[in-house]
XYZ file of C-alpha atoms in Angstrom:
586
model
C 106.490 105.114 55.004
C 106.752 101.365 54.297
C 104.066 101.685 51.695
C 106.100 104.302 49.977
C 109.134 102.270 49.888
C 110.989 101.765 46.413
C 114.035 99.718 45.474
C 117.240 101.646 46.026
C 120.889 100.315 45.377
C 121.115 96.942 46.996
C 117.474 96.412 46.769
C 117.811 96.095 43.174
C 119.811 92.795 43.688
C 116.893 91.410 45.475
C 114.717 92.371 42.635
C 116.847 90.746 40.091
C 117.164 87.477 42.246
C 113.253 87.429 42.400
C 112.847 87.972 38.698
C 115.451 85.140 38.124
C 114.124 82.465 40.792
C 110.761 83.752 41.846
C 109.572 84.576 45.379
C 108.700 81.756 47.791
C 110.226 79.759 50.601
C 112.406 77.804 48.127
C 113.802 81.044 46.865
C 114.745 82.308 50.284
C 116.308 79.240 51.143
C 118.231 79.236 47.982
C 119.564 82.819 48.531
C 120.316 81.979 52.333
C 122.430 78.864 51.065
C 123.872 80.979 48.187
C 124.975 84.037 50.533
C 126.222 81.664 53.053
C 128.818 80.170 50.539
C 129.203 82.933 48.221
C 128.418 86.397 49.712
C 127.200 87.964 52.699
C 126.101 85.381 55.257
C 124.466 87.892 57.555
C 120.616 86.986 58.470
C 119.709 90.561 57.469
C 120.548 89.729 53.977
C 117.730 86.936 53.882
C 115.388 89.260 55.543
C 116.313 92.023 52.520
C 115.047 89.458 50.186
C 111.612 89.136 52.325
C 111.195 92.894 52.265
C 111.618 93.029 48.720
C 108.939 90.641 47.954
C 105.227 91.587 47.950
C 104.732 94.846 49.556
C 102.362 93.646 52.470
C 105.359 91.914 53.914
C 107.381 95.081 54.037
C 104.384 96.800 55.439
C 104.149 94.695 58.304
C 107.677 93.531 59.109
C 109.463 96.725 59.026
C 107.216 98.891 61.282
C 106.921 95.998 63.569
C 110.887 95.726 63.829
C 111.055 99.640 64.320
C 108.606 99.644 67.108
C 109.940 96.451 68.340
C 113.325 98.048 68.754
C 111.962 100.901 70.837
C 110.088 98.548 73.108
C 113.211 96.479 73.677
C 115.183 99.477 74.385
C 112.431 100.633 76.879
C 112.665 97.129 78.597
C 116.715 97.126 78.727
C 116.459 100.773 80.329
C 113.605 100.327 82.955
C 113.499 96.663 83.471
C 109.776 96.509 82.680
C 107.231 96.428 79.587
C 105.844 100.005 78.816
C 102.524 100.470 80.049
C 99.482 102.115 78.642
C 99.834 105.284 80.791
C 100.853 108.831 79.625
C 104.100 108.743 81.607
C 105.170 105.752 79.638
C 104.121 107.058 76.369
C 106.269 110.216 77.273
C 109.194 107.744 77.979
C 108.887 106.070 74.732
C 108.839 109.467 72.926
C 111.862 110.489 74.889
C 113.518 107.171 74.123
C 112.688 107.347 70.417
C 114.060 110.898 70.343
C 117.125 109.831 71.889
C 117.794 107.018 69.066
C 116.945 109.529 66.499
C 119.527 111.947 68.018
C 122.448 109.535 68.514
C 122.386 107.309 65.675
C 124.019 108.360 62.434
C 121.921 108.920 59.301
C 118.445 107.732 60.950
C 116.505 108.367 57.699
C 118.684 105.955 56.030
C 118.864 103.308 58.710
C 115.101 103.382 59.192
C 113.883 103.459 55.809
C 116.732 102.455 53.146
C 115.721 98.561 53.306
C 119.421 97.202 53.143
C 120.279 99.145 55.975
C 117.186 98.412 57.844
C 117.641 94.784 57.289
C 121.085 94.546 58.280
C 121.469 96.794 61.198
C 118.330 97.802 62.655
C 116.859 94.269 62.486
C 120.072 92.655 63.592
C 120.395 95.121 66.614
C 116.754 94.492 67.508
C 117.113 90.746 67.440
C 120.459 90.747 69.836
C 118.819 93.236 72.137
C 115.626 91.661 72.361
C 117.314 88.442 73.334
C 118.973 90.505 76.102
C 115.853 92.055 77.049
C 114.564 88.503 78.065
C 117.390 88.288 80.567
C 116.771 91.725 81.803
C 112.946 91.138 82.566
C 113.976 87.571 84.135
C 116.564 89.382 86.550
C 113.884 91.830 87.703
C 111.730 88.836 89.097
C 112.865 87.067 92.241
C 110.374 84.035 91.268
C 110.847 83.974 87.591
C 109.434 80.616 86.145
C 111.831 78.122 84.769
C 109.952 77.935 81.513
C 111.633 74.625 79.980
C 109.939 75.445 76.566
C 111.837 78.540 76.069
C 115.010 76.873 76.077
C 114.817 75.742 72.432
C 113.357 78.957 71.205
C 116.278 81.134 72.936
C 118.633 78.611 71.168
C 117.327 79.401 68.017
C 117.028 83.097 68.730
C 120.442 83.181 69.700
C 121.771 81.461 66.615
C 119.862 84.035 64.477
C 120.923 86.912 66.725
C 124.737 85.721 66.388
C 124.439 85.929 62.786
C 123.219 89.638 62.836
C 126.516 91.695 62.703
C 130.260 90.875 62.861
C 131.134 93.980 65.171
C 128.333 93.456 67.444
C 128.550 89.792 68.103
C 131.563 89.586 70.741
C 129.854 92.190 72.938
C 126.319 90.602 72.784
C 127.897 87.361 73.767
C 129.808 88.903 76.776
C 126.556 90.752 77.669
C 124.615 87.462 77.613
C 127.273 85.638 79.733
C 127.220 88.485 82.288
C 123.420 88.212 82.637
C 123.513 84.551 82.876
C 126.400 84.790 85.552
C 124.493 87.338 87.415
C 121.306 85.217 87.355
C 123.551 82.211 88.611
C 124.989 84.174 91.488
C 121.429 85.239 92.645
C 120.131 81.454 92.208
C 117.859 82.613 89.404
C 119.786 80.774 86.451
C 117.515 79.067 83.978
C 118.262 76.558 81.212
C 116.729 79.010 78.734
C 119.521 81.496 79.651
C 122.432 79.015 78.831
C 120.769 78.042 75.495
C 120.617 81.851 74.700
C 124.200 82.146 75.435
C 125.152 79.138 73.348
C 123.044 79.917 70.414
C 124.671 83.650 70.405
C 128.089 81.698 70.164
C 127.006 79.392 67.681
C 125.549 81.949 65.345
C 128.505 84.248 65.528
C 130.922 81.342 64.766
C 128.623 80.507 61.774
C 128.710 84.137 60.800
C 132.645 84.758 60.952
C 133.576 81.347 59.686
C 131.031 81.111 56.667
C 132.773 80.402 53.368
C 131.021 83.752 52.060
C 133.024 85.872 54.406
C 136.187 85.134 52.110
C 134.485 86.598 48.929
C 132.125 89.243 50.384
C 130.788 91.650 47.431
C 132.080 89.181 44.956
C 135.730 89.961 45.936
C 138.366 87.734 47.339
C 139.938 88.018 50.916
C 142.858 90.275 51.218
C 144.782 87.940 53.549
C 144.862 90.779 56.117
C 144.419 89.467 59.703
C 141.981 91.550 61.736
C 144.699 92.445 64.294
C 146.946 93.424 61.741
C 144.122 95.707 60.519
C 143.877 97.160 64.064
C 147.668 97.850 64.471
C 148.044 99.087 60.896
C 145.650 101.984 61.878
C 147.766 102.962 64.814
C 146.581 104.768 67.963
C 145.431 107.866 65.930
C 143.306 105.832 63.284
C 141.413 103.838 66.200
C 140.790 106.974 68.480
C 139.414 108.455 65.540
C 136.585 105.991 65.720
C 135.956 106.704 69.257
C 135.901 110.508 68.396
C 133.160 109.782 65.845
C 131.153 107.782 68.324
C 131.279 110.777 70.663
C 130.400 113.298 68.167
C 127.320 111.078 67.194
C 126.013 110.712 70.810
C 126.820 114.295 71.652
C 123.461 115.653 70.932
C 121.563 113.025 73.224
C 124.041 113.458 75.952
C 123.399 117.277 75.777
C 119.588 116.703 75.866
C 119.628 114.439 78.848
C 122.618 116.400 80.728
C 120.917 119.886 80.428
C 117.105 118.609 81.621
C 119.151 116.728 84.319
C 121.040 119.542 85.671
C 117.866 121.890 85.420
C 116.185 119.347 87.574
C 118.923 119.211 90.059
C 119.119 122.835 90.341
C 115.329 123.259 91.145
C 115.127 120.432 93.597
C 118.679 118.938 94.724
C 117.124 115.746 96.174
C 116.390 114.613 92.522
C 119.944 113.543 92.219
C 119.020 110.572 94.678
C 117.289 109.054 91.798
C 120.553 108.093 90.439
C 120.860 105.134 92.708
C 124.112 102.963 92.847
C 122.211 100.057 90.841
C 121.273 102.561 88.083
C 124.726 104.331 87.962
C 126.223 100.717 87.601
C 123.516 99.847 84.780
C 124.423 103.118 82.729
C 128.184 102.253 83.147
C 127.758 98.971 81.906
C 125.588 99.971 78.836
C 128.336 102.593 78.141
C 131.193 100.035 78.358
C 129.197 97.745 75.965
C 128.717 100.755 73.527
C 132.424 101.278 73.545
C 133.163 97.563 73.428
C 131.351 97.454 69.938
C 133.241 100.623 68.708
C 136.509 98.928 69.845
C 135.479 95.724 67.606
C 135.526 98.177 64.707
C 139.400 98.514 65.118
C 139.841 95.157 63.351
C 137.184 95.947 60.687
C 138.636 96.561 57.127
C 135.834 98.878 56.546
C 134.119 101.188 58.914
C 131.635 103.480 57.740
C 128.710 105.530 59.579
C 126.146 102.627 59.712
C 128.509 100.617 61.795
C 127.874 103.041 64.640
C 124.142 102.395 64.802
C 124.257 99.593 67.518
C 126.691 101.195 69.939
C 124.757 104.474 69.564
C 121.253 102.563 70.141
C 123.040 101.095 73.370
C 123.852 104.662 74.437
C 120.586 105.775 73.883
C 119.501 103.032 76.526
C 121.896 104.589 78.834
C 120.763 108.105 78.395
C 117.209 106.965 79.085
C 118.384 105.618 82.318
C 120.089 108.880 83.090
C 117.262 110.822 82.119
C 115.247 109.521 85.376
C 116.609 112.618 87.080
C 114.674 114.934 84.902
C 111.555 112.900 85.183
C 111.549 113.754 89.011
C 110.943 117.487 88.555
C 108.078 118.759 86.929
C 109.588 121.515 84.695
C 112.445 119.609 83.730
C 110.259 116.740 82.852
C 108.239 119.141 80.600
C 111.001 120.419 79.012
C 112.429 116.994 78.317
C 109.054 115.935 76.938
C 108.736 118.959 74.749
C 112.385 118.570 73.454
C 111.792 114.965 72.782
C 108.420 115.547 70.774
C 109.933 118.184 69.006
C 112.764 115.801 67.875
C 110.516 113.230 66.883
C 107.769 115.500 65.029
C 110.774 117.313 62.890
C 112.320 113.933 62.025
C 109.098 112.314 61.235
C 108.005 115.257 58.824
C 111.535 115.187 57.435
C 111.392 111.605 56.439
C 108.007 111.644 55.026
C 108.726 114.587 52.607
C 112.157 113.048 51.794
C 110.960 109.590 51.118
C 107.638 110.711 49.207
C 110.020 112.442 46.824
C 112.463 109.495 46.534
C 109.227 107.512 45.854
C 107.911 109.798 43.224
C 111.141 110.095 41.493
C 111.952 106.158 41.419
C 108.529 105.388 40.189
C 108.810 107.803 37.247
C 112.103 106.289 36.360
C 110.938 102.833 36.448
C 107.944 104.020 34.033
C 110.772 105.355 31.985
C 112.630 101.987 31.895
C 109.553 100.261 31.151
C 108.924 102.289 28.095
C 112.438 102.078 26.866
C 113.058 99.749 23.990
C 115.744 96.859 23.973
C 118.271 98.698 21.976
C 117.516 102.110 23.249
C 119.356 104.151 26.199
C 117.194 105.608 29.067
C 118.193 108.991 30.284
C 116.785 110.057 33.737
C 117.677 113.181 35.721
C 119.897 112.854 38.471
C 118.621 113.423 42.150
C 119.469 116.863 43.438
C 120.749 115.311 46.741
C 123.153 112.833 45.509
C 125.077 112.356 48.807
C 124.231 110.010 51.598
C 122.851 112.313 54.570
C 120.709 112.420 57.579
C 117.488 111.732 55.400
C 118.135 109.592 52.441
C 120.680 107.220 50.802
C 120.898 109.649 47.819
C 121.552 108.952 44.176
C 121.999 105.072 43.770
C 122.309 105.406 39.865
C 125.883 107.217 40.330
C 127.262 103.693 40.176
C 127.943 102.533 36.792
C 127.461 98.908 37.977
C 123.954 99.463 39.224
C 123.053 101.007 35.821
C 124.277 97.936 34.056
C 122.338 95.522 36.334
C 118.998 97.766 35.860
C 119.508 97.930 32.090
C 120.567 94.360 31.454
C 119.263 92.369 33.988
C 115.991 93.923 35.080
C 114.580 96.099 32.327
C 116.182 94.781 29.093
C 117.542 98.116 27.673
C 120.882 98.875 26.075
C 121.883 101.285 28.801
C 120.988 103.997 31.410
C 122.360 107.322 31.773
C 122.062 110.263 34.110
C 121.192 113.463 32.214
C 123.930 116.165 31.943
C 126.655 113.527 33.024
C 127.287 114.940 36.455
C 131.056 114.613 37.441
C 130.216 112.756 40.597
C 128.456 109.938 38.680
C 130.911 107.127 36.783
C 130.258 107.299 33.122
C 129.070 103.778 31.661
C 132.027 101.655 30.813
C 132.554 101.571 27.025
C 134.274 98.120 27.014
C 132.495 94.928 26.286
C 132.737 91.578 28.201
C 133.079 88.102 26.720
C 133.255 84.915 28.839
C 134.914 81.579 27.731
C 134.723 78.244 29.588
C 137.167 75.123 29.396
C 135.520 72.066 30.014
C 137.008 68.606 30.001
C 136.105 67.089 27.711
C 135.319 70.071 25.701
C 131.743 71.167 25.000
C 130.827 71.458 21.341
C 128.094 74.233 22.081
C 128.459 77.195 23.949
C 127.284 77.358 27.742
C 123.954 79.460 28.100
C 124.054 79.636 31.863
C 124.978 83.374 31.979
C 122.637 86.206 31.030
C 123.537 88.396 27.757
C 125.719 91.285 28.430
C 128.146 90.288 31.134
C 129.215 92.740 33.598
C 132.139 95.136 32.832
C 133.431 95.257 36.255
C 135.366 92.253 37.776
C 133.378 92.148 41.308
C 129.948 91.829 39.507
C 131.379 89.474 37.129
C 132.335 86.990 39.811
C 129.224 87.445 41.382
C 127.136 86.634 38.356
C 129.747 83.400 38.044
C 128.912 82.492 41.450
C 125.211 82.496 41.122
C 125.353 80.126 38.205
C 128.001 77.945 39.769
C 125.709 74.959 40.351
C 124.922 74.870 36.476
C 128.562 75.280 35.676
C 129.965 72.481 37.875
C 127.113 69.949 37.328
C 127.226 69.477 33.748
C 126.806 65.616 33.153
C 130.383 64.103 32.036
C 132.162 67.432 31.775
C 134.442 69.115 34.488
C 134.738 72.844 34.574
C 138.628 73.559 34.279
C 139.017 77.238 33.752
C 136.912 80.530 32.983
C 138.345 83.498 31.153
C 136.200 86.840 31.078
C 137.921 89.199 28.801
C 137.244 92.856 27.494
C 137.353 94.508 24.253
C 138.222 98.091 24.542
C 136.972 100.862 22.262
C 140.525 101.348 21.070
C 142.596 98.442 20.434
C 145.840 98.283 22.642
C 149.149 97.703 20.661
C 150.090 93.934 20.146
C 146.727 92.606 19.819
C 147.004 90.991 23.039
C 144.150 89.439 25.255
C 142.730 91.452 27.968
C 141.453 89.637 31.174
C 138.994 91.003 33.579
C 138.505 87.962 35.420
C 139.818 84.289 35.304
C 139.328 81.158 37.094
C 141.493 78.045 37.274
C 142.682 75.704 39.798
C 139.866 76.490 42.037
C 140.618 80.305 42.380
C 139.474 83.451 40.738
C 142.222 86.156 39.575
C 141.854 89.587 38.924
C 143.559 93.085 39.445
C 141.844 94.836 42.235
C 143.294 98.417 42.179
C 142.609 101.475 44.374
C 143.565 105.097 44.419
C 146.012 107.094 46.634
C 147.964 110.494 46.446
C 151.818 110.854 46.667
C 153.354 113.549 48.825
C 152.923 116.181 46.296
C 149.201 115.219 46.088
C 149.268 113.718 42.638
C 146.872 110.780 42.475
C 147.958 107.228 41.487
C 146.280 103.949 41.128
C 147.998 101.126 43.035
C 147.641 97.251 43.462
C 149.010 94.887 45.734
C 151.871 93.094 43.683
C 150.959 89.780 45.417
C 147.533 89.855 43.740
C 148.614 91.009 40.211
C 148.343 87.876 37.940
C 151.292 88.913 35.452
C 154.696 90.729 36.034
C 153.628 94.053 34.490
C 156.188 95.467 31.812
C 153.884 98.493 30.614
C 150.725 100.218 31.393
C 148.189 101.693 29.081
C 145.497 104.181 29.484
C 142.548 104.263 27.254
C 140.094 107.371 26.818
C 139.186 110.136 24.610
C 139.091 107.870 21.505
C 142.707 106.901 22.079
C 145.383 105.106 24.036
C 148.522 105.942 25.291
C 151.322 104.626 27.552
C 151.007 105.094 31.264
C 153.479 106.057 33.698
C 154.115 102.486 35.634
C 156.504 102.146 38.687
C 156.768 98.931 40.806
C 157.938 98.566 44.531
C 158.355 95.437 46.370
C 154.620 95.484 47.381
C 152.958 97.710 44.707
C 152.354 98.213 41.241
C 151.451 102.105 40.537
C 150.079 103.940 37.665
C 149.854 107.547 37.561
C 146.525 109.080 37.085
C 146.136 111.985 34.587
C 143.022 113.377 33.083
C 142.915 113.715 29.321
C 139.294 114.352 28.600
C 135.870 113.948 30.401
C 134.666 110.443 30.827
C 136.122 107.006 31.873
C 139.810 106.458 31.676
C 140.675 102.845 31.792
C 144.241 101.583 33.055
C 145.504 98.226 31.620
C 148.557 96.423 33.118
C 150.450 94.112 30.282
C 153.558 91.855 29.749
C 154.523 90.822 26.415
C 151.815 88.181 25.949
C 148.644 89.625 27.888
C 147.108 92.412 29.594
C 144.531 92.945 32.517
C 141.933 95.468 33.264
C 143.242 97.053 36.259
C 141.250 100.478 37.072
C 138.968 103.113 35.775
C 138.702 106.716 36.838
C 136.929 109.727 35.611
């Protein structure tokens, strides 16, 4: 599977980075430094660059992590390493089946490299540290191993930088393990170092400067507790409901086989000793704790449920011990687990072989396309993210811009047939001007040609070259102005801004869509983040521009969304002297 891997969506940013900076230790360190200050500070983003380097690295590292996660879960469930026996092989198969049954989008988590690096790897890193504690607590005479202390300290720092929503629970779990070891006089220095490392890593993650500009954006200023309160009881309860729906198939498998075992041999229920029941309860509590952390997250998507679902799979593996004690129930559990693994393995192979062939054909088409030509490729039939694959990544106009202008040197990329679910290519052109003190008499050439037409990626490119911009000898950068030229000029011949920078801060309009009580859609922007006091709105599409329906409240600026034709409709907000590009819809 790893040998078939091809770039998809976020992979292409790593490909573009390697094209620009090369691949090596210096390039990896530069990306880690850049991400920490300007983008996503998670350790998984650094691993993602490595996985997009020489193919051999991906073919070695990714399968090792996937199998490492399985072994780590086995250790946490059973308190011992798996042995080379048929029984433990069957348990590993059962555990892998439980993981694939309970996690969301397993094909995407395991074989879409950005998710593999940021979620599977991060979860494996944190759980493997806790597995060390678990193994130590099963032994009454665990050696002290002073040499392990600096290793677990560094291990903890890396694990703490894995994910924001899993960090708090991992720290609490490590403290609980260490406290339990202390109570039974088994505490070791490396345990304390592991806890300290986790706390340091999590602090580095959440306090990194890049957190305020994630995805090339700017912080909304919304406090996590305010986010949690804004969702209310119903909104937060929905996350718990989603979690329960995800784990239901695994719970059903273990519950049915366990009840069958008890029905045939009532004494098998004694396998669930008080100690195992406590461990199961603690694992479920940890999973729910991770879900509860999501209440404060501004964005919650299916991939965030990976870690709590894996922890739930560990609890279910412990609960499955009842079925293992009755022959027929054990056979049913092994048969069901084997079927789950085989069906998923075949599905993954068929799906990603097709993804690989489609992407390789596209790359060949892009490489044959001339500099001023437009490449047209057929869209994928399954364009939405599902159980098996991420879907059509070229539905995003900004990715097509990245590929055409930064990776393959083309005029543009289009999806044949212009499907309605794919954003059309923006028709505006972007220009960037720099103001230095004293002025420069030659234009700055640090940016690549054809700047992005969307503000988030414009900011990202500026941040990537910030060192060059801010270190010109004898010149101080005072301001940046990225402007756009629409296909149809707006009345008044006003300057149209996409992004500006001055006084140490970026300004842009980040609009979103909602629907009014009657169901009509509208674009809205936080009035506090709109750089001007808009007096009018204009919509440009279909080869013409017309006034938009502008409404203002104390907190928002709204523009009604109405379709006039197929293709992009671009919304501009204007005052008497200037305009800003606010939103596109299609």
